[in-house]
mmCIF file of C-alpha atoms in Angstrom:
data_model
loop_
_atom_site.group_PDB
_atom_site.id
_atom_site.type_symbol
_atom_site.label_atom_id
_atom_site.label_comp_id
_atom_site.label_asym_id
_atom_site.label_seq_id
_atom_site.Cartn_x
_atom_site.Cartn_y
_atom_site.Cartn_z
ATOM 1 C CA MET A 1 124.739 79.882 107.152
ATOM 2 C CA ARG A 2 121.898 79.080 104.976
ATOM 3 C CA ALA A 3 119.700 79.217 108.048
ATOM 4 C CA LEU A 4 120.947 82.630 108.742
ATOM 5 C CA TRP A 5 119.873 83.869 105.481
ATOM 6 C CA LEU A 6 116.580 82.381 105.314
ATOM 7 C CA ALA A 7 115.917 83.919 108.781
ATOM 8 C CA ALA A 8 117.054 87.621 107.385
ATOM 9 C CA SER A 9 115.006 87.588 104.203
ATOM 10 C CA LEU A 10 111.375 86.482 105.070
ATOM 11 C CA THR A 11 109.667 88.169 102.422
ATOM 12 C CA LEU A 12 106.926 89.189 100.154
ATOM 13 C CA LEU A 13 108.117 90.768 97.503
ATOM 14 C CA ALA A 14 104.825 91.941 95.950
ATOM 15 C CA SER A 15 106.847 94.507 94.636
ATOM 16 C CA ALA A 16 109.606 96.980 96.233
ATOM 17 C CA ILE A 17 109.058 98.133 99.122
ATOM 18 C CA GLU A 18 110.886 101.915 99.906
ATOM 19 C CA ILE A 19 109.508 103.948 102.515
ATOM 20 C CA ILE A 20 110.334 107.236 102.695
ATOM 21 C CA GLU A 21 110.903 109.153 106.330
ATOM 22 C CA PRO A 22 110.708 112.514 106.512
ATOM 23 C CA VAL A 23 114.437 114.028 106.433
ATOM 24 C CA GLU A 24 114.836 116.457 109.102
ATOM 25 C CA VAL A 25 116.991 119.223 107.907
ATOM 26 C CA GLY A 26 119.900 120.109 109.954
ATOM 27 C CA ALA A 27 119.917 117.592 111.962
ATOM 28 C CA LYS A 28 122.612 115.785 110.379
ATOM 29 C CA PRO A 29 124.733 117.815 108.347
ATOM 30 C CA GLY A 30 127.377 116.344 105.595
ATOM 31 C CA PHE A 31 126.310 113.647 103.337
ATOM 32 C CA SER A 32 124.624 110.394 105.214
ATOM 33 C CA GLY A 33 122.261 107.158 103.914
ATOM 34 C CA ASN A 34 122.315 103.747 103.911
ATOM 35 C CA ILE A 35 122.400 100.704 102.026
ATOM 36 C CA GLU A 36 120.002 97.698 102.043
ATOM 37 C CA GLY A 37 119.334 94.217 101.555
ATOM 38 C CA SER A 38 117.227 91.296 101.162
ATOM 39 C CA GLY A 39 116.231 87.890 99.576
ATOM 40 C CA GLU A 40 114.268 84.518 99.423
ATOM 41 C CA LEU A 41 116.165 81.749 98.144
ATOM 42 C CA GLN A 42 113.305 77.814 98.457
ATOM 43 C CA GLN A 43 114.525 74.984 96.482
ATOM 44 C CA GLY A 44 113.312 71.498 96.530
ATOM 45 C CA ASN A 45 108.986 71.097 96.096
ATOM 46 C CA THR A 46 109.085 75.423 95.624
ATOM 47 C CA ASP A 47 111.492 76.587 93.653
ATOM 48 C CA LYS A 48 111.944 80.362 94.076
ATOM 49 C CA GLN A 49 114.330 83.332 94.237
ATOM 50 C CA SER A 50 113.207 87.068 95.340
ATOM 51 C CA TYR A 51 115.665 90.107 96.021
ATOM 52 C CA GLN A 52 115.443 93.573 96.529
ATOM 53 C CA ALA A 53 118.437 96.186 96.543
ATOM 54 C CA SER A 54 118.444 99.802 97.579
ATOM 55 C CA LEU A 55 120.646 102.747 98.059
ATOM 56 C CA LYS A 56 119.384 106.032 100.125
ATOM 57 C CA GLY A 57 121.422 109.312 100.283
ATOM 58 C CA VAL A 58 120.923 112.606 101.438
ATOM 59 C CA TRP A 59 122.897 115.508 101.620
ATOM 60 C CA ASP A 60 122.355 118.442 104.453
ATOM 61 C CA ASP A 61 123.845 121.817 104.534
ATOM 62 C CA GLY A 62 122.431 123.165 107.413
ATOM 63 C CA GLN A 63 119.782 125.710 105.247
ATOM 64 C CA GLU A 64 118.464 122.825 103.073
ATOM 65 C CA ALA A 65 118.929 119.126 102.096
ATOM 66 C CA TRP A 66 118.715 116.575 99.250
ATOM 67 C CA LEU A 67 117.458 113.162 99.445
ATOM 68 C CA ALA A 68 117.948 110.763 96.592
ATOM 69 C CA ILE A 69 116.566 106.817 97.136
ATOM 70 C CA ALA A 70 116.719 104.216 94.358
ATOM 71 C CA SER A 71 116.019 100.618 94.543
ATOM 72 C CA ALA A 72 115.120 97.115 92.285
ATOM 73 C CA ALA A 73 113.124 93.842 92.927
ATOM 74 C CA ARG A 74 113.023 90.761 91.019
ATOM 75 C CA SER A 75 111.479 87.931 91.673
ATOM 76 C CA TRP A 76 111.302 83.988 89.813
ATOM 77 C CA SER A 77 109.185 81.366 90.193
ATOM 78 C CA ARG A 78 110.539 77.839 88.905
ATOM 79 C CA GLY A 79 112.868 79.751 86.505
ATOM 80 C CA VAL A 80 110.583 82.292 84.878
ATOM 81 C CA MET A 81 110.439 85.666 86.571
ATOM 82 C CA ASP A 82 107.263 87.082 88.036
ATOM 83 C CA ASP A 83 107.706 90.153 89.325
ATOM 84 C CA ASP A 84 110.295 93.422 87.755
ATOM 85 C CA ALA A 85 109.970 96.065 89.699
ATOM 86 C CA LEU A 86 112.091 99.836 90.005
ATOM 87 C CA PHE A 87 111.264 102.667 91.850
ATOM 88 C CA ALA A 88 113.793 106.705 92.186
ATOM 89 C CA HIS A 89 113.029 109.344 94.287
ATOM 90 C CA LEU A 90 114.655 112.621 94.230
ATOM 91 C CA ARG A 91 113.322 115.346 97.050
ATOM 92 C CA TRP A 92 114.514 118.795 98.138
ATOM 93 C CA LEU A 93 113.741 120.064 101.308
ATOM 94 C CA ARG A 94 114.246 123.582 102.739
ATOM 95 C CA PRO A 95 112.503 124.888 106.035
ATOM 96 C CA VAL A 96 110.572 127.619 106.317
ATOM 97 C CA GLY A 97 109.142 130.460 109.520
ATOM 98 C CA LEU A 98 111.587 131.325 111.794
ATOM 99 C CA THR A 99 110.308 128.683 114.161
ATOM 100 C CA LYS A 100 111.308 126.177 111.277
ATOM 101 C CA ASP A 101 108.557 123.780 112.197
ATOM 102 C CA LYS A 102 107.575 124.514 108.442
ATOM 103 C CA THR A 103 109.561 122.528 104.868
ATOM 104 C CA ILE A 104 108.789 122.750 101.611
ATOM 105 C CA GLU A 105 109.080 119.255 99.751
ATOM 106 C CA VAL A 106 109.702 119.092 95.750
ATOM 107 C CA PHE A 107 109.831 116.002 94.571
ATOM 108 C CA GLY A 108 110.131 113.719 91.819
ATOM 109 C CA GLN A 109 109.334 110.191 91.443
ATOM 110 C CA TYR A 110 109.715 107.361 88.881
ATOM 111 C CA GLN A 111 108.294 103.502 89.575
ATOM 112 C CA SER A 112 107.245 100.345 87.341
ATOM 113 C CA SER A 113 106.305 96.998 88.504
ATOM 114 C CA ARG A 114 105.957 94.171 86.600
ATOM 115 C CA VAL A 115 103.329 91.983 88.915
ATOM 116 C CA LYS A 116 101.271 95.221 89.404
ATOM 117 C CA ALA A 117 100.978 95.935 85.573
ATOM 118 C CA ILE A 118 102.370 99.576 85.769
ATOM 119 C CA SER A 119 104.435 100.675 82.924
ATOM 120 C CA SER A 120 105.351 103.388 84.325
ATOM 121 C CA ARG A 121 104.648 105.848 87.129
ATOM 122 C CA ASP A 122 106.319 109.503 86.933
ATOM 123 C CA LEU A 123 104.884 111.766 89.056
ATOM 124 C CA VAL A 124 106.639 115.348 90.377
ATOM 125 C CA GLY A 125 104.799 117.163 93.070
ATOM 126 C CA ALA A 126 105.301 119.737 96.155
ATOM 127 C CA ASN A 127 104.502 119.624 99.608
ATOM 128 C CA LEU A 128 104.142 121.937 102.758
ATOM 129 C CA ARG A 129 104.574 119.741 105.925
ATOM 130 C CA PHE A 130 104.378 120.523 109.240
ATOM 131 C CA ARG A 131 106.095 119.254 112.428
ATOM 132 C CA VAL A 132 103.432 118.753 114.787
ATOM 133 C CA SER A 133 105.859 116.803 117.486
ATOM 134 C CA GLU A 134 109.205 116.572 118.161
ATOM 135 C CA GLY A 135 111.670 114.677 120.565
ATOM 136 C CA VAL A 136 110.777 110.937 121.293
ATOM 137 C CA ASP A 137 107.753 111.204 119.510
ATOM 138 C CA LEU A 138 108.192 112.927 115.724
ATOM 139 C CA ALA A 139 104.729 113.532 113.739
ATOM 140 C CA TYR A 140 104.605 115.123 110.829
ATOM 141 C CA LEU A 141 101.765 115.890 108.535
ATOM 142 C CA GLY A 142 101.944 116.712 104.986
ATOM 143 C CA ALA A 143 99.501 118.511 102.296
ATOM 144 C CA GLY A 144 100.076 119.431 98.349
ATOM 145 C CA VAL A 145 99.492 118.043 95.127
ATOM 146 C CA MET A 146 101.408 116.316 92.509
ATOM 147 C CA GLU A 147 101.073 115.678 88.763
ATOM 148 C CA VAL A 148 100.969 111.838 87.498
ATOM 149 C CA TYR A 149 101.676 110.298 84.460
ATOM 150 C CA GLU A 150 100.867 106.646 84.812
ATOM 151 C CA GLU A 151 100.807 103.693 81.839
ATOM 152 C CA LYS A 152 99.607 100.885 83.002
ATOM 153 C CA SER A 153 99.576 97.671 80.740
ATOM 154 C CA LYS A 154 97.183 97.101 77.927
ATOM 155 C CA GLU A 155 95.505 100.761 78.938
ATOM 156 C CA ALA A 156 95.856 103.935 77.331
ATOM 157 C CA ALA A 157 98.677 106.425 79.421
ATOM 158 C CA GLN A 158 97.136 109.117 81.245
ATOM 159 C CA TRP A 159 98.321 112.438 83.245
ATOM 160 C CA GLN A 160 96.326 113.151 86.516
ATOM 161 C CA ALA A 161 96.670 115.896 89.163
ATOM 162 C CA ARG A 162 96.914 114.035 92.262
ATOM 163 C CA LEU A 163 96.424 115.376 96.028
ATOM 164 C CA ASN A 164 98.977 114.327 98.162
ATOM 165 C CA LEU A 165 97.629 114.469 101.964
ATOM 166 C CA TYR A 166 99.382 112.439 104.722
ATOM 167 C CA ALA A 167 100.409 111.747 108.257
ATOM 168 C CA THR A 168 103.580 110.490 110.070
ATOM 169 C CA LEU A 169 104.421 109.357 113.108
ATOM 170 C CA ARG A 170 108.005 107.600 114.277
ATOM 171 C CA HIS A 171 108.905 106.808 118.147
ATOM 172 C CA ARG A 172 112.520 105.550 119.461
ATOM 173 C CA ILE A 173 111.660 103.775 122.310
ATOM 174 C CA ASP A 174 115.614 103.453 123.518
ATOM 175 C CA GLU A 175 118.991 104.433 121.658
ATOM 176 C CA LYS A 176 118.722 101.030 119.224
ATOM 177 C CA PHE A 177 115.114 100.257 119.168
ATOM 178 C CA SER A 178 112.265 102.716 116.714
ATOM 179 C CA LEU A 179 108.965 102.174 115.554
ATOM 180 C CA TYR A 180 107.605 104.091 112.307
ATOM 181 C CA ALA A 181 104.113 104.453 111.026
ATOM 182 C CA ALA A 182 102.771 106.473 107.916
ATOM 183 C CA LEU A 183 99.519 107.180 106.615
ATOM 184 C CA TYR A 184 99.050 108.659 102.706
ATOM 185 C CA TYR A 185 95.642 109.524 101.197
ATOM 186 C CA GLN A 186 96.314 110.638 96.959
ATOM 187 C CA PRO A 187 92.666 111.267 96.061
ATOM 188 C CA CYS A 188 92.479 112.819 91.697
ATOM 189 C CA VAL A 189 91.526 116.235 91.628
ATOM 190 C CA ASP A 190 88.894 115.880 88.997
ATOM 191 C CA ASP A 191 87.389 113.208 90.922
ATOM 192 C CA VAL A 192 88.016 111.868 94.799
ATOM 193 C CA SER A 193 86.850 108.230 93.999
ATOM 194 C CA ASP A 194 90.130 107.493 91.935
ATOM 195 C CA TYR A 195 92.412 107.420 94.753
ATOM 196 C CA ASP A 196 95.384 105.459 96.055
ATOM 197 C CA LEU A 197 95.748 105.146 99.954
ATOM 198 C CA ILE A 198 99.025 103.657 101.273
ATOM 199 C CA ALA A 199 99.065 102.597 105.286
ATOM 200 C CA GLU A 200 102.743 101.571 105.563
ATOM 201 C CA ALA A 201 105.053 100.372 108.974
ATOM 202 C CA LYS A 202 108.389 100.128 110.048
ATOM 203 C CA ALA A 203 110.646 98.253 113.047
ATOM 204 C CA SER A 204 114.307 99.211 113.047
ATOM 205 C CA TYR A 205 117.019 97.842 115.558
ATOM 206 C CA ASP A 206 120.316 98.779 115.813
ATOM 207 C CA ILE A 207 122.834 96.021 115.919
ATOM 208 C CA SER A 208 125.880 98.380 116.226
ATOM 209 C CA ARG A 209 126.701 101.834 114.533
ATOM 210 C CA SER A 210 126.440 101.321 110.859
ATOM 211 C CA PHE A 211 124.594 97.645 110.916
ATOM 212 C CA SER A 212 119.993 97.652 111.322
ATOM 213 C CA LEU A 213 117.842 95.065 111.231
ATOM 214 C CA ALA A 214 114.414 96.670 109.972
ATOM 215 C CA TYR A 215 110.837 95.336 109.350
ATOM 216 C CA LYS A 216 108.889 96.576 107.249
ATOM 217 C CA ILE A 217 105.131 95.956 106.093
ATOM 218 C CA ARG A 218 102.664 97.821 103.669
ATOM 219 C CA GLU A 219 99.249 97.799 102.279
ATOM 220 C CA SER A 220 98.081 99.823 99.861
ATOM 221 C CA VAL A 221 94.511 99.796 98.253
ATOM 222 C CA ASP A 222 94.405 101.324 93.917
ATOM 223 C CA SER A 223 90.497 101.852 93.365
ATOM 224 C CA THR A 224 91.303 101.541 89.896
ATOM 225 C CA PRO A 225 93.494 98.994 89.371
ATOM 226 C CA ALA A 226 95.389 97.700 85.913
ATOM 227 C CA ALA A 227 92.982 95.007 84.105
ATOM 228 C CA ASN A 228 92.437 91.460 86.111
ATOM 229 C CA LYS A 229 94.476 92.822 89.465
ATOM 230 C CA ARG A 230 93.322 93.474 93.292
ATOM 231 C CA ARG A 231 92.903 96.916 94.668
ATOM 232 C CA THR A 232 94.711 95.739 97.451
ATOM 233 C CA ASP A 233 98.067 94.743 97.734
ATOM 234 C CA LEU A 234 99.717 93.768 100.672
ATOM 235 C CA SER A 235 104.072 93.075 101.133
ATOM 236 C CA GLN A 236 106.401 92.410 103.623
ATOM 237 C CA LEU A 237 110.469 92.672 104.025
ATOM 238 C CA LEU A 238 112.743 91.813 106.604
ATOM 239 C CA SER A 239 116.339 93.509 105.575
ATOM 240 C CA PHE A 240 119.774 94.370 107.010
ATOM 241 C CA SER A 241 121.132 97.828 106.227
ATOM 242 C CA TYR A 242 124.515 99.333 106.249
ATOM 243 C CA LYS A 243 124.494 102.855 107.223
ATOM 244 C CA PHE A 244 126.915 105.488 106.815
ATOM 245 C CA GLY A 245 127.656 109.227 107.395
ATOM 246 C CA PRO A 246 126.569 110.627 110.486
ATOM 247 C CA SER A 247 125.129 109.183 113.447
#
């Protein structure tokens, strides 16, 4: 049992990893979502514990949809907490146009991370999302703007207007196995040398109708990190997920 637990929790929890996959309005009418969890426990020469849990819910009435995500991650080394990360996201989506290949997205988000020295990062914004392919390969391009309030430890809090440009691709290999990748570029409107760049990928395998196994990897670049923090951050996570609602 312990071997299974460790195998299912291969994780480098530098911070909570939440991949926000695009929601296609009308694809799954009603309420759906998933509960996801992972953990790591090492004892002996290395004494470390880390856990992450997340909850995702989508309400879709066929005309518009709401997406909500909440997650938390904590880790300890030799009894001392070295990370405490929180993440919350709320998004409203509504297709526009006769073909409904364009979608308006309005969103708000909260994030904090001890390991990244981010006391609080709050943002609100809006995007226009374009569907550029569908079927086996489902691809989107998005462009928008967001207002970000960020408070980094030992630094003055500040408001910034940032662009939000992104591209996503989901490829379904078969009925059980799928791949997902996304790239986000978020430069400051007043100074494009101040930017966030995020590349993330996910491989998901459906064990059954309700349970799936996912491997996630993310690399992020913060051009202006908090004092004594690196510009780049790499996180990996292997987790189990329970899905509910329409399949």
